[in-house]
CSV table of C-alpha atoms in Angstrom, one decimal:
chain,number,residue,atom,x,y,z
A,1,UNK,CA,43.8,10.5,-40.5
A,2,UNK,CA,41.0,11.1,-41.8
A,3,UNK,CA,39.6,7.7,-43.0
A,4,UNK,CA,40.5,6.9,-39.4
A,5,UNK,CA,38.2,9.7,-38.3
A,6,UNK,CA,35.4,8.8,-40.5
A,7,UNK,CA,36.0,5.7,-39.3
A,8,UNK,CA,35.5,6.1,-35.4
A,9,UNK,CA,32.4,8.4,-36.7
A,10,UNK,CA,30.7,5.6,-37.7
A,11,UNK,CA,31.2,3.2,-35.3
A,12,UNK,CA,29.9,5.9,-32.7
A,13,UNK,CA,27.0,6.4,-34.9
A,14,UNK,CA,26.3,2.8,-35.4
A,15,UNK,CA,26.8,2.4,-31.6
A,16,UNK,CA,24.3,5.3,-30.8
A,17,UNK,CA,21.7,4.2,-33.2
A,18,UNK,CA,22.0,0.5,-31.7
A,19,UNK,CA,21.4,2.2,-28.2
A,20,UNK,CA,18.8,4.6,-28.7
A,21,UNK,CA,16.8,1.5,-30.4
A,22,UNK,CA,17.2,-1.0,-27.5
A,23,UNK,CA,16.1,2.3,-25.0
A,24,UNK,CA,13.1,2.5,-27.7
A,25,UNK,CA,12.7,-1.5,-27.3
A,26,UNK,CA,13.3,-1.7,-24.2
A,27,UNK,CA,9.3,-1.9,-22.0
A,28,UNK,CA,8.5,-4.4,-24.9
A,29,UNK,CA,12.2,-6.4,-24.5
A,30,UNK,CA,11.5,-6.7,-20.6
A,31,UNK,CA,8.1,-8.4,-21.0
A,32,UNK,CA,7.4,-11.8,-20.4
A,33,UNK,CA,6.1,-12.9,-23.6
A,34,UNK,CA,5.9,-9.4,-25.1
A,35,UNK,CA,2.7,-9.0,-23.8
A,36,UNK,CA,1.0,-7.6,-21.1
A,37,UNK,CA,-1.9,-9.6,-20.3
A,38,UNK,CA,-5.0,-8.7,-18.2
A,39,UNK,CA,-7.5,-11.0,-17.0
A,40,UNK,CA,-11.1,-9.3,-16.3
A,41,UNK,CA,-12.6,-11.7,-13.8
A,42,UNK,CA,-16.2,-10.4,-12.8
A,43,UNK,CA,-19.6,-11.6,-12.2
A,44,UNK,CA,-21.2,-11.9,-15.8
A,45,UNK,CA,-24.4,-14.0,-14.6
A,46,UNK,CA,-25.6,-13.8,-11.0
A,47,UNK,CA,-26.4,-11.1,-8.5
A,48,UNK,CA,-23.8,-8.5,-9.6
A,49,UNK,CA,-23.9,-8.6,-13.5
A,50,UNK,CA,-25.0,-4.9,-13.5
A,51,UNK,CA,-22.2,-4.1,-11.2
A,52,UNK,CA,-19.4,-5.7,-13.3
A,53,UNK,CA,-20.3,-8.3,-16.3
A,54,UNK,CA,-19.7,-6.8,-19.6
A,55,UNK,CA,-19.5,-3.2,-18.4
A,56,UNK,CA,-16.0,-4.3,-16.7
A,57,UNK,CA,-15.0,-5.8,-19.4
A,58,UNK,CA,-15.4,-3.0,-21.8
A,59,UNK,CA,-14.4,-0.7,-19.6
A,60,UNK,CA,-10.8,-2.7,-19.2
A,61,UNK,CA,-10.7,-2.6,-23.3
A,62,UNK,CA,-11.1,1.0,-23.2
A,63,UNK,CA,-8.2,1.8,-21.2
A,64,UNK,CA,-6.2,-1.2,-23.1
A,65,UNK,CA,-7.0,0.4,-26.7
A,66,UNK,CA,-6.5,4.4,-25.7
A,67,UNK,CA,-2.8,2.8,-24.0
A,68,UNK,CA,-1.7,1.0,-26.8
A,69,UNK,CA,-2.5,4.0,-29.3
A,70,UNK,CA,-0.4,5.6,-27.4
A,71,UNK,CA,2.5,3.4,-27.0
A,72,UNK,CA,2.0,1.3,-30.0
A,73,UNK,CA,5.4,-0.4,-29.6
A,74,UNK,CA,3.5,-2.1,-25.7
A,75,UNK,CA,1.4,-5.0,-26.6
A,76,UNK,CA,-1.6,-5.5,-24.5
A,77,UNK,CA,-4.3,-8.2,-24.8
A,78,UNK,CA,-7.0,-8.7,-22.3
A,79,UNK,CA,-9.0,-12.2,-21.4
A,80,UNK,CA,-12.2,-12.1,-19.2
A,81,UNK,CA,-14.0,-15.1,-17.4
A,82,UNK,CA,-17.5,-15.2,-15.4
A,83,UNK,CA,-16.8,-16.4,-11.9
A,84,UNK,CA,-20.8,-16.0,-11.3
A,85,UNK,CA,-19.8,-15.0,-7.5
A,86,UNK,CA,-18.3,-18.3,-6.2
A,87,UNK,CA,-14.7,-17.7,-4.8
A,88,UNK,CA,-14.3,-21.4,-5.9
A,89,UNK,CA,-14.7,-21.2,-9.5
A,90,UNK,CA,-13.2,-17.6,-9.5
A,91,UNK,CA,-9.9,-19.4,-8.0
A,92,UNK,CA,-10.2,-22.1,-10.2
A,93,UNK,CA,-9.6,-19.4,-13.4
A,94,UNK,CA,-7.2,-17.2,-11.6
A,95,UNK,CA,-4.6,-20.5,-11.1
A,96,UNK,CA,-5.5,-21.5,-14.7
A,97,UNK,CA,-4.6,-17.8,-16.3
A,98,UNK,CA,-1.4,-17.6,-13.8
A,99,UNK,CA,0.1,-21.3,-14.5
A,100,UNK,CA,-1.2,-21.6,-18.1
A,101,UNK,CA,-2.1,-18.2,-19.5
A,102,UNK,CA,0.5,-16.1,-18.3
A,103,UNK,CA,-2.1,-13.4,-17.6
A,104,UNK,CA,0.1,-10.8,-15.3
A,105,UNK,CA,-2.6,-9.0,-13.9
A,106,UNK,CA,-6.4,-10.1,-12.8
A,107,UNK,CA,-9.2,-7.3,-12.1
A,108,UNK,CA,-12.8,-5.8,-10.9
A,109,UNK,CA,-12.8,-9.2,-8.5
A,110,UNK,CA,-16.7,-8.5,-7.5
A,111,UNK,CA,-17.4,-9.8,-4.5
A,112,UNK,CA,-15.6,-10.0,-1.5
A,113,UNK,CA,-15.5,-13.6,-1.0
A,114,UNK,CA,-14.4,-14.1,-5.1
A,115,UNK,CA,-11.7,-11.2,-3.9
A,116,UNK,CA,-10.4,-13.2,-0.7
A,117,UNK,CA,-9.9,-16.5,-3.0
A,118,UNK,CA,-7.9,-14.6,-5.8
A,119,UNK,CA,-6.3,-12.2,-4.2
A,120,UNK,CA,-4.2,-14.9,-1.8
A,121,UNK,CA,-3.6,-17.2,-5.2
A,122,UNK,CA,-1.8,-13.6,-6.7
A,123,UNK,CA,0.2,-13.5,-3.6
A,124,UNK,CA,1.0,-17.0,-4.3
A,125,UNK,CA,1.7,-16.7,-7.6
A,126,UNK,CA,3.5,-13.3,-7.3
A,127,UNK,CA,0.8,-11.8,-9.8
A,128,UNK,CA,-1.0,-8.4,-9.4
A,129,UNK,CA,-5.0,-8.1,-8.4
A,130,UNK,CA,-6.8,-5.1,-8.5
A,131,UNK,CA,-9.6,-4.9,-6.8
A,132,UNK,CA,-12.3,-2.4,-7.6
A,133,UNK,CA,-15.6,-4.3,-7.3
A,134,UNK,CA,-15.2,-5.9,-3.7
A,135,UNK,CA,-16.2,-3.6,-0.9
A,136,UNK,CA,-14.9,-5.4,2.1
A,137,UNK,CA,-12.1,-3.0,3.7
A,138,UNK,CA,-10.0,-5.9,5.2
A,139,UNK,CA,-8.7,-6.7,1.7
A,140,UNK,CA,-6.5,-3.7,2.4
A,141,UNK,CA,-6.4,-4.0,6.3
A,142,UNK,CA,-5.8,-7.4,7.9
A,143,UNK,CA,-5.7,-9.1,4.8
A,144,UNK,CA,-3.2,-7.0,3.1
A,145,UNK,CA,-0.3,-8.1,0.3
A,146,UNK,CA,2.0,-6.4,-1.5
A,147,UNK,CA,0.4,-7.8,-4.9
A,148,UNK,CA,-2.8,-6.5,-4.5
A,149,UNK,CA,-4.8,-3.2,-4.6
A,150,UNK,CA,-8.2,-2.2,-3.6
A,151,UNK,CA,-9.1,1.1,-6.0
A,152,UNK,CA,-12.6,2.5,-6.1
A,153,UNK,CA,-14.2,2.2,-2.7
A,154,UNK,CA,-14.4,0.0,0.8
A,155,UNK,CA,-16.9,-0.9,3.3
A,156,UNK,CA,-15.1,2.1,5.5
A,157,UNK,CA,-15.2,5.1,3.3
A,158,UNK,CA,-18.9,3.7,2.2
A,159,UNK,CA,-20.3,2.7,6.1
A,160,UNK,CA,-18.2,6.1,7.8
A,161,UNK,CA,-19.7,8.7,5.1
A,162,UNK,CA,-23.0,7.4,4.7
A,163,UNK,CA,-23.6,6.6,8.8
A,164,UNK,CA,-22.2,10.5,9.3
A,165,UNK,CA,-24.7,11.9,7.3
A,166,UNK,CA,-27.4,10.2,8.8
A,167,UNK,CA,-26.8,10.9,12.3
A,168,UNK,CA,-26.5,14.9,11.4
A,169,UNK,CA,-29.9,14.4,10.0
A,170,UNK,CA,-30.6,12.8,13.8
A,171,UNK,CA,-30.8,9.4,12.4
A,172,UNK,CA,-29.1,7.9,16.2
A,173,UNK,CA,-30.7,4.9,16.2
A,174,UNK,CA,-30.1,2.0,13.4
A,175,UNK,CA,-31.5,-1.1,12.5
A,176,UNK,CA,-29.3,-3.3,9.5
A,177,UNK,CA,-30.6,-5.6,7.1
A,178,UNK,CA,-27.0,-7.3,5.9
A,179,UNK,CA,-25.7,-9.8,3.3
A,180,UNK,CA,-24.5,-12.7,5.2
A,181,UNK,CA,-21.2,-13.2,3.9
A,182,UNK,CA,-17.8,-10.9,4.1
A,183,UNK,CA,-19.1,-8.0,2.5
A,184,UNK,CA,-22.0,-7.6,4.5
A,185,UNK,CA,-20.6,-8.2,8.1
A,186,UNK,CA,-17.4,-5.8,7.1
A,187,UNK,CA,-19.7,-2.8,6.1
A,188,UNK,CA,-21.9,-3.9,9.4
A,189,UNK,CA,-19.3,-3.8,11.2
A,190,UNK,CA,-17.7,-0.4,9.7
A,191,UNK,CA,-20.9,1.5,9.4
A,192,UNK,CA,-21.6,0.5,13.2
A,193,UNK,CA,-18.3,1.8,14.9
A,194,UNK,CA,-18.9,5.4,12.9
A,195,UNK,CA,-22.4,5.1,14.1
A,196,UNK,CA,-21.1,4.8,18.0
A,197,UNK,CA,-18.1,6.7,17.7
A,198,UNK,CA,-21.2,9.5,16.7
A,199,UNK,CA,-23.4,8.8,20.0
A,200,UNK,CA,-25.9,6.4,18.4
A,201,UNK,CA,-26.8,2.7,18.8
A,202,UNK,CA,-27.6,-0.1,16.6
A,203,UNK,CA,-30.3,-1.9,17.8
A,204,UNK,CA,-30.1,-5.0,15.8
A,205,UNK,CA,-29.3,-6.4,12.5
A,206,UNK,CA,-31.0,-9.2,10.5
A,207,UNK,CA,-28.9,-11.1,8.2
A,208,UNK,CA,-30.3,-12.4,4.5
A,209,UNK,CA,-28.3,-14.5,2.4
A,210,UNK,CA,-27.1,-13.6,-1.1
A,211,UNK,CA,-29.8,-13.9,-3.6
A,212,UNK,CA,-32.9,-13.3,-1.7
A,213,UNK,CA,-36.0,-13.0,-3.0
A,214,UNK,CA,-38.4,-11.6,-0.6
A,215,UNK,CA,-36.9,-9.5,2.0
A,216,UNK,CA,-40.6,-9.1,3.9
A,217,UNK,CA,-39.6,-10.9,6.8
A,218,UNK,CA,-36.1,-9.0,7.4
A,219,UNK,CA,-38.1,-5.6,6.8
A,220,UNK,CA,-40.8,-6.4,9.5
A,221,UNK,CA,-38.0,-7.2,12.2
A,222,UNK,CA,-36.1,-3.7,11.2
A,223,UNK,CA,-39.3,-1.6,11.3
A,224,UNK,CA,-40.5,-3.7,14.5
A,225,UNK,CA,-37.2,-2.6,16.1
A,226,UNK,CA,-38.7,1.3,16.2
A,227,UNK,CA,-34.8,2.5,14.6
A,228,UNK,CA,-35.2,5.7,13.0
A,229,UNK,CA,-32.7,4.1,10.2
A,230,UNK,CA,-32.7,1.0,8.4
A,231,UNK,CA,-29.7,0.5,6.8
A,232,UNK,CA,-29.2,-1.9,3.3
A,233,UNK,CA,-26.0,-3.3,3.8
A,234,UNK,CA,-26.2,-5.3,0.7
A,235,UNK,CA,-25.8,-5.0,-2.8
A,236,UNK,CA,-26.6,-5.4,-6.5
A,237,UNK,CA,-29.9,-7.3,-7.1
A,238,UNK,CA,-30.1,-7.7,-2.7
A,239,UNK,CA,-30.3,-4.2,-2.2
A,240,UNK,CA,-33.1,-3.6,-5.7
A,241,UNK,CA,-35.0,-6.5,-3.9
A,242,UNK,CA,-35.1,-5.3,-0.8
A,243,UNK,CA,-35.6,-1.4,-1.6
A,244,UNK,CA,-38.5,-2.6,-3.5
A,245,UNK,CA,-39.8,-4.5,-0.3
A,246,UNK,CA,-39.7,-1.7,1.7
A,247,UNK,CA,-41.7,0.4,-0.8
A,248,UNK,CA,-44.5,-2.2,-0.7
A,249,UNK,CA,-44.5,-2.5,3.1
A,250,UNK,CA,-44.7,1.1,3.7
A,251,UNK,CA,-41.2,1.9,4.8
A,252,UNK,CA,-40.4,4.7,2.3
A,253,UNK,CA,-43.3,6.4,3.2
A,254,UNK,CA,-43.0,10.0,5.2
A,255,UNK,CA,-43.4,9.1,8.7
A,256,UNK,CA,-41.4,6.0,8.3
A,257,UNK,CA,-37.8,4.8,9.3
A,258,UNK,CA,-35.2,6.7,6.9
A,259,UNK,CA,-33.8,3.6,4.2
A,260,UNK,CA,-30.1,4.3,3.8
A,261,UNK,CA,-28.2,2.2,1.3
A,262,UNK,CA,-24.7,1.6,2.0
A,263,UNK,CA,-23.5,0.7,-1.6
A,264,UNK,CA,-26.0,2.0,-4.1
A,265,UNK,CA,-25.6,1.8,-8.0
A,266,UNK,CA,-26.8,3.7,-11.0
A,267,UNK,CA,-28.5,0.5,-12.3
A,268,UNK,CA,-29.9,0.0,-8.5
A,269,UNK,CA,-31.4,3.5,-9.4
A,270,UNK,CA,-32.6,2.6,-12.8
A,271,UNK,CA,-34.1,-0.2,-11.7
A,272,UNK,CA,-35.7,0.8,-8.4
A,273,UNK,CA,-37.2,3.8,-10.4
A,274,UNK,CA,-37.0,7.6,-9.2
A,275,UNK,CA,-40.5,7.3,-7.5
A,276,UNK,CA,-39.1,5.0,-5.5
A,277,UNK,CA,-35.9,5.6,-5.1
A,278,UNK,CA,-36.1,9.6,-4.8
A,279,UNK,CA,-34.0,11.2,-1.4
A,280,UNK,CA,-32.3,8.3,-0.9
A,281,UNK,CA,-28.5,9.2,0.5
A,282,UNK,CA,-25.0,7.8,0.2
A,283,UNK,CA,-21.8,7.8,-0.8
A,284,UNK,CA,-20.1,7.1,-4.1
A,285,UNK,CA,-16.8,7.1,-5.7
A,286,UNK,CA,-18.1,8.1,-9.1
A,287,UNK,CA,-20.9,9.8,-10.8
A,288,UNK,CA,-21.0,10.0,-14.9
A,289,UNK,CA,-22.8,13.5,-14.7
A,290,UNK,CA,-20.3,15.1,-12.1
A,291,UNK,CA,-18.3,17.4,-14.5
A,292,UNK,CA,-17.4,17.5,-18.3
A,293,UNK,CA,-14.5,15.1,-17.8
A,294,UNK,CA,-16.8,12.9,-16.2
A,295,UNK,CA,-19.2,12.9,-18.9
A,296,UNK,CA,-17.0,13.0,-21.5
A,297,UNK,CA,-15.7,9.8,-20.6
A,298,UNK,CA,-19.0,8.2,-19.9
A,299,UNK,CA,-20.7,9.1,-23.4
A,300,UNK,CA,-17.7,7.0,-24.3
A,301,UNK,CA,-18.9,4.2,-22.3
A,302,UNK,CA,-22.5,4.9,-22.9
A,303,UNK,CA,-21.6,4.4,-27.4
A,304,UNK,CA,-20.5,0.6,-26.4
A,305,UNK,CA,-22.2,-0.1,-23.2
A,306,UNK,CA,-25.4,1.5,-24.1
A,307,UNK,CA,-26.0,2.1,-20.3
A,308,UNK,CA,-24.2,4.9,-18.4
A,309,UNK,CA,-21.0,3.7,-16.4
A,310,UNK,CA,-21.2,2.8,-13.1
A,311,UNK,CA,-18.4,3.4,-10.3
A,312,UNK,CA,-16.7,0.5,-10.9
A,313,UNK,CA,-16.8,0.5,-14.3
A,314,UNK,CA,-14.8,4.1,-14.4
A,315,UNK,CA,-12.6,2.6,-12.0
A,316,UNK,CA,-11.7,-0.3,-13.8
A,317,UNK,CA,-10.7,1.9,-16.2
A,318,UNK,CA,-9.1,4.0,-14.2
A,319,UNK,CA,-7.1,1.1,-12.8
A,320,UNK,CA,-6.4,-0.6,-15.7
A,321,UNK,CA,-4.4,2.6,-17.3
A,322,UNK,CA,-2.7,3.1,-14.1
A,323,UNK,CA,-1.2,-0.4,-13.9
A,324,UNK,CA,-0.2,0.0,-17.7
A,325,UNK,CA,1.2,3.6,-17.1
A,326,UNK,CA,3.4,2.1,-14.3
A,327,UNK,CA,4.6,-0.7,-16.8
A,328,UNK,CA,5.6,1.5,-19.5
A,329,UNK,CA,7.3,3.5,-16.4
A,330,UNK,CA,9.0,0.8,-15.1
A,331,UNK,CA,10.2,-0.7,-18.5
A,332,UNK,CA,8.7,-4.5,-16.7
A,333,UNK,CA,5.9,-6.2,-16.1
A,334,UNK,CA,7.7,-7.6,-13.5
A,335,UNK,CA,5.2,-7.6,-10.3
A,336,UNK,CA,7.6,-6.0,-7.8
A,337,UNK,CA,9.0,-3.3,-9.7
A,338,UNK,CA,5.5,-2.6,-11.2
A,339,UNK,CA,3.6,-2.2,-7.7
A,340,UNK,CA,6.4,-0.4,-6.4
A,341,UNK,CA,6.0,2.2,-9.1
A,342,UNK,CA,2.2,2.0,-9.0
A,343,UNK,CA,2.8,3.5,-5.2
A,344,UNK,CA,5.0,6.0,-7.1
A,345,UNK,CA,2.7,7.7,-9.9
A,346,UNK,CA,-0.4,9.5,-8.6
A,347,UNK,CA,-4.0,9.1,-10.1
A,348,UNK,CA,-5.1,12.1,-12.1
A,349,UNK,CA,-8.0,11.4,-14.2
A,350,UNK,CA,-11.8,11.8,-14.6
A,351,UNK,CA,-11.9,8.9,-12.1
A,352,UNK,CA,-10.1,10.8,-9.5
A,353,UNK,CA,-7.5,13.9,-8.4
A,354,UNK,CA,-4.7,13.4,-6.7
A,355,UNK,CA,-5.3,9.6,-6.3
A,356,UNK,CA,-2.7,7.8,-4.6
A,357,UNK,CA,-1.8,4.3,-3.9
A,358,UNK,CA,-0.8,3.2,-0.4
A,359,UNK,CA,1.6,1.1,1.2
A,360,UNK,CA,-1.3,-0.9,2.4
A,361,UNK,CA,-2.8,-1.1,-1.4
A,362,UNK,CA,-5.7,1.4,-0.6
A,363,UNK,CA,-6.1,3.9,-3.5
A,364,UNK,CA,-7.3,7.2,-1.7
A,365,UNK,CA,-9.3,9.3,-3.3
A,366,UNK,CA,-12.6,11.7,-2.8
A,367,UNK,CA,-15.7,10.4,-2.3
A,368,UNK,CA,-19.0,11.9,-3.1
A,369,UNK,CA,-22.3,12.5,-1.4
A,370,UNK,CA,-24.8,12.2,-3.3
A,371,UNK,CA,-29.2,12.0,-3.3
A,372,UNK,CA,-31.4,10.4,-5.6
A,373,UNK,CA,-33.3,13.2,-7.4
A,374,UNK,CA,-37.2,13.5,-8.0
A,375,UNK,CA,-38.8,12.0,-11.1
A,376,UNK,CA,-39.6,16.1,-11.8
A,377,UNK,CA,-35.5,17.0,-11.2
A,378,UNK,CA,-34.6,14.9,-13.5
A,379,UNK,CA,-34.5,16.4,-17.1
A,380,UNK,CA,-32.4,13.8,-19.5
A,381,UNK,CA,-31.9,10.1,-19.3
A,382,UNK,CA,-29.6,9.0,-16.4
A,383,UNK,CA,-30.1,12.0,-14.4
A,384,UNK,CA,-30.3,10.8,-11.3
A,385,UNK,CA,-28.0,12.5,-8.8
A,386,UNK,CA,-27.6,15.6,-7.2
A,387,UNK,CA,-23.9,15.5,-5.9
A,388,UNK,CA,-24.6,17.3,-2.3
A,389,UNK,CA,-20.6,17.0,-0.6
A,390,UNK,CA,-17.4,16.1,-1.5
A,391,UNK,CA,-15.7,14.3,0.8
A,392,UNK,CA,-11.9,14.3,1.0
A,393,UNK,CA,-10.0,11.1,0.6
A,394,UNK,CA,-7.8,11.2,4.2
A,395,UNK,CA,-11.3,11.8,5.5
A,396,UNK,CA,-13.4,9.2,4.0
A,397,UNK,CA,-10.8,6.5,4.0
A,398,UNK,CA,-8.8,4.6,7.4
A,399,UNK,CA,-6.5,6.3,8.5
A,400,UNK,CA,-2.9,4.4,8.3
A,401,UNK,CA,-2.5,4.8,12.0
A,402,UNK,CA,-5.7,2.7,12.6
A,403,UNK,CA,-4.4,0.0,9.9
A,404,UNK,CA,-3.9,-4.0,10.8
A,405,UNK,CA,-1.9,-4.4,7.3
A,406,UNK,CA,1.3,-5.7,8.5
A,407,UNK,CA,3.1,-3.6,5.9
A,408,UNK,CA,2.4,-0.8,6.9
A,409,UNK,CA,5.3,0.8,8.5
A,410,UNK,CA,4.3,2.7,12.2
């Protein structure tokens, strides 16, 4: 009797043991390849290397390195490629990492255009894109899947907050100077139904293509057009180019139209100068010298980067940890089950509070309104802000009521 007890003892033991160490196995036995594999695919040469380039990339390490210390049995390698802002060659990577590489999930995507391209080759190739570089907010409206995310910021939350402001300051009349590509027309287009749902007008807009030099001409017609704004709906080396323009011609001076930059940059900042850059308004979905946590994590950045992060940077960290959170959580890396827990888990981090993911693939979160200090406010290197209003997400973000995503349920 006994021996027969011992017996059964120690089958149930072995059996035990055996499950408890497939349980223990189990997010590394469900994925393909025993890898998760993240492909960084940013703009590492052209008009938005400060935005995304390297910074991305290390920022994407970071939250790959502080994962796998924590789950040490969860493998997780990470690839990056330049697509120097050409949705072509950006495509052309994103089908080799998805048909050769295995790569499960591509991210930062600066860019709109780059963001279109990849974004419908994920839905193609059931993989998951994040998107927290591209601004344009039909990547989560018309233009929707259920693969894909769009994380820090769009052209809604950034054209609505900024526009508001503005107007209270009795900015009513605006004049745009645009990039002439997706990005550009969807902020334009965004910015100009807050500004008329407000009372004001646009009286014109002049459209520059990507990489222009001398933004003189463009100036002249918004300042001929007697708008008490001139909105910079550009970015990256556009918008430094352009701010710089204005400074020569006059426009920054007291008297002049009011410049209001629709997506602005620490490195726009640090390169622009505070002289020239100093009062300038808008809104942002990160600043490194908000709160401790904030800075914390940016002094982080700053030991690798040797710049201070920039909002994309923290969110592609951000990002990056959620999607490998939701992994872990899900015990797959298969795409489905991974978005659908992604909707699930809510973001709480130095990034953002209370961050959740949509049904339409907007992550909604608090934006910030913020003003560029003057060279005599500023006391320490990159201190540049002065954080003026917090806006709340459901506030700064479209309403799902007003969404054209086609999975949104209404």
């Amino acid at each position: 009797m006994w021996k027969r007890g011992k017996a059964v003892l120690l089958a149930s033991c072995t059996a035990l043991a055996a499950l408890l160490s497939a349980s223990a196995n189990a997010s590394q036995a469900q994925l393909s390849d025993g890898v998760v594999k993240i492909g960084v695919l940013t703009d590492m040469s052209s008009i938005y290397s400060t935005l995304g380039g390297r910074g991305a990339v290390q920022a994407v390490k970071m939250a790959a390195d502080d994962f796998m210390k924590e789950n040490p049995d969860i493998k997780v390698e990470v690839v990056y490629a330049d697509h120097q802002s050409k949705a072509d060659i950006a495509a052309s990577k994103a089908r080799e990492w998805f048909d050769r590489d295995n790569v499960d999930m591509v991210t930062d995507l600066t860019n709109s255009s780059v963001a279109f391209a990849v974004i419908d080759l994920a839905r193609q190739r059931n993989k998951i894109a994040i998107a927290t570089g591209p601004a344009s907010s039909e990547i989560t409206n018309s233009k929707c899947t259920p693969v894909s995310v769009q994380y820090v910021y769009d052209t809604y939350a950034l054209g609505r907050t900024t526009a508001r402001e503005m107007m209270r300051q009795g900015g009513k009349t605006w004049y745009f100077v645009a990039a002439d590509y997706a990005f550009g027309k969807a902020l334009v287009g965004d910015a100009s139904n807050a500004i008329k749902s407000e009372g004001g007008s646009v009286l014109g807009t002049a459209w520059a293509p990507m990489h222009t030099a001398d933004f003189s001409t463009y100036l002249m017609q918004a300042q001929s057009s007697g708008a008490k704004v001139v909105g910079l709906a550009n970015a990256g080396g556009d918008f430094v180019n352009a701010m710089k323009a204005a400074q020569q011609f006059g426009l920054t001076r007291t008297g002049g139209p009011q410049m209001a930059g629709l997506l602005v940059f620490l490195a726009d900042v640090h390169a622009i100068g505070l002289q020239a850059a100093q009062g300038l308004e808008f809104s942002t979905a990160f600043y490194w010298d908000r709160d401790e946590e904030t800075r914390k994590w940016s002094k982080r950045f700053l030991e690798s980067a040797k710049r201070m992060p920039e909002q994309t940077d923290a969110g592609d960290y951000s990002s990056t940890l959620h999607y490998l959170r939701a992994v872990k959580a899900a015990g797959t890396d298969e795409t489905g089950v991974v978005m659908k827990k992604m909707r699930e888990l809510p973001v709480n981090d130095f990034f953002a509070s209370n961050g959740r993911i949509r049904e339409d693939g907007l992550m909604v979160h608090d934006m910030y309104l913020v003003e560029v200090k003057k060279p005599s406010e500023s006391k320490y290197p990159w201190d540049y802000y002065t954080v003026k209003a917090v806006i709340p997400g459901e506030k700064a973000f479209r309403p799902l009521a007003e969404s054209a995503c086609t999975l949104v349920k209404k």
